[in-house]
Amino acid sequence: MQEFEGHFSQLFQDNGRTQLSDLGEVATALKQVATDLEDVEQAAWEENNQSLPRPEIPPLCRG
């Protein structure tokens, strides 16, 4: 197997690093969306069922 060299090799490496960085940002944003949805769910439940106890719902999987 030959080594990939030159300008396009560097461009490929740079794009790979950017992709990994962007993936981390997407994962962080999705975790925040999940947290925000849980908050909205809680607020909606409280508004709609002010006199009823809320059933226990397991939190979303977080990693």
XYZ file of N, CA and C in Angstrom:
189
model
N 0.852 -1.190 0.000
C 0.000 0.000 0.000
C 0.894 1.249 0.000
N 0.580 2.191 -0.853
C 1.378 3.414 -0.950
C 0.890 4.458 0.044
N 1.838 5.275 0.501
C 1.487 6.401 1.369
C 0.846 7.506 0.535
N -0.114 8.159 1.114
C -0.786 9.287 0.494
C -0.008 10.524 0.908
N 0.552 11.271 -0.034
C 1.414 12.405 0.284
C 0.970 13.653 -0.462
N 1.495 14.783 -0.020
C 1.296 16.030 -0.733
C 0.140 16.861 -0.188
N -0.242 17.835 -0.997
C -1.274 18.801 -0.610
C -2.580 18.111 -0.233
N -3.008 17.162 -1.030
C -4.295 16.525 -0.764
C -4.237 15.633 0.471
N -3.061 15.104 0.783
C -2.889 14.344 2.010
C -3.127 15.246 3.220
N -2.527 16.433 3.181
C -2.716 17.393 4.285
C -4.166 17.848 4.365
N -4.769 18.098 3.227
C -6.170 18.504 3.191
C -7.067 17.412 3.784
N -6.784 16.168 3.448
C -7.539 15.033 3.969
C -7.409 14.957 5.494
N -6.193 15.134 6.003
C -5.969 15.105 7.449
C -6.703 16.257 8.137
N -6.609 17.446 7.569
C -7.296 18.613 8.144
C -8.808 18.396 8.176
N -9.355 17.857 7.094
C -10.794 17.598 7.044
C -11.203 16.560 8.093
N -10.372 15.567 8.306
C -10.657 14.561 9.326
C -10.702 15.168 10.718
N -9.752 16.049 11.022
C -9.748 16.718 12.337
C -10.987 17.601 12.496
N -11.344 18.314 11.448
C -12.542 19.163 11.498
C -13.788 18.317 11.726
N -13.860 17.192 11.038
C -15.013 16.298 11.180
C -15.148 15.808 12.620
N -14.052 15.412 13.240
C -14.101 14.936 14.626
C -14.519 16.049 15.585
N -14.015 17.248 15.346
C -14.394 18.387 16.183
C -15.888 18.687 16.041
N -16.356 18.699 14.809
C -17.775 18.964 14.554
C -18.656 17.890 15.174
N -18.211 16.642 15.130
C -18.977 15.547 15.713
C -19.150 15.754 17.216
N -18.101 16.201 17.880
C -18.194 16.493 19.303
C -19.202 17.600 19.588
N -19.201 18.622 18.754
C -20.149 19.727 18.932
C -21.585 19.261 18.710
N -21.801 18.408 17.721
C -23.142 17.882 17.453
C -23.620 17.042 18.639
N -22.754 16.195 19.165
C -23.130 15.359 20.304
C -23.500 16.221 21.511
N -22.720 17.255 21.768
C -23.008 18.152 22.880
C -24.354 18.850 22.676
N -24.614 19.311 21.470
C -25.877 19.989 21.178
C -27.065 19.037 21.339
N -26.916 17.796 20.899
C -28.007 16.830 21.036
C -28.284 16.499 22.495
N -27.250 16.422 23.313
C -27.453 16.200 24.755
C -28.224 17.365 25.369
N -27.909 18.586 24.928
C -28.631 19.753 25.442
C -30.084 19.725 25.008
N -30.351 19.324 23.783
C -31.732 19.206 23.295
C -32.492 18.194 24.150
N -31.872 17.063 24.448
C -32.529 16.042 25.275
C -32.856 16.594 26.653
N -31.931 17.320 27.242
C -32.165 17.930 28.558
C -33.301 18.941 28.488
N -33.287 19.782 27.465
C -34.343 20.782 27.307
C -35.705 20.120 27.114
N -35.755 19.028 26.359
C -37.021 18.315 26.161
C -37.548 17.741 27.468
N -36.655 17.233 28.293
C -37.081 16.735 29.596
C -37.684 17.859 30.436
N -37.062 19.029 30.385
C -37.582 20.189 31.127
C -38.959 20.598 30.617
N -39.133 20.613 29.296
C -40.425 20.967 28.701
C -41.472 19.919 29.079
N -41.090 18.652 29.036
C -42.015 17.580 29.414
C -42.471 17.765 30.860
N -41.539 18.059 31.744
C -41.868 18.260 33.160
C -42.818 19.446 33.323
N -42.527 20.543 32.660
C -43.372 21.733 32.774
C -44.770 21.466 32.221
N -44.854 20.765 31.099
C -46.158 20.443 30.512
C -46.949 19.528 31.443
N -46.277 18.539 32.006
C -46.964 17.632 32.940
C -47.503 18.413 34.132
N -46.684 19.274 34.687
C -47.110 20.057 35.847
C -48.278 20.970 35.502
N -48.251 21.556 34.334
C -49.345 22.443 33.933
C -50.636 21.669 33.707
N -50.539 20.519 33.061
C -51.732 19.750 32.722
C -52.277 18.908 33.872
N -51.457 18.606 34.829
C -51.864 17.697 35.900
C -51.475 18.253 37.260
N -51.880 19.453 37.514
C -51.454 20.122 38.736
C -51.856 19.366 39.992
N -52.941 18.624 39.958
C -53.385 17.923 41.155
C -53.005 16.439 41.159
N -52.395 15.945 40.078
C -52.029 14.536 39.993
C -50.522 14.356 40.181
N -50.103 13.299 40.885
C -48.657 13.058 40.978
C -48.110 12.563 39.645
N -46.926 12.972 39.323
C -46.307 12.573 38.058
C -45.710 11.180 38.200
N -45.998 10.278 37.248
C -45.378 8.957 37.313
C -43.872 9.056 37.052
N -43.126 8.126 37.619
C -41.676 8.117 37.420
C -41.355 7.656 35.999
N -40.639 8.494 35.273
C -40.218 8.177 33.910
C -38.699 8.179 33.924
N -38.079 7.071 33.482
C -36.604 7.051 33.518
C -36.023 8.113 32.611
N -34.915 8.737 33.027
C -34.290 9.776 32.195
C -33.719 9.171 30.928
N -33.510 10.031 29.932
C -32.910 9.588 28.688
C -31.494 9.091 28.952
N -31.058 8.177 28.154
C -29.709 7.627 28.269
C -28.706 8.725 27.952
N -27.777 8.938 28.849
C -26.762 9.966 28.628
C -25.392 9.342 28.744
N -24.565 9.667 27.793
C -23.242 9.077 27.817
C -22.240 10.065 27.585
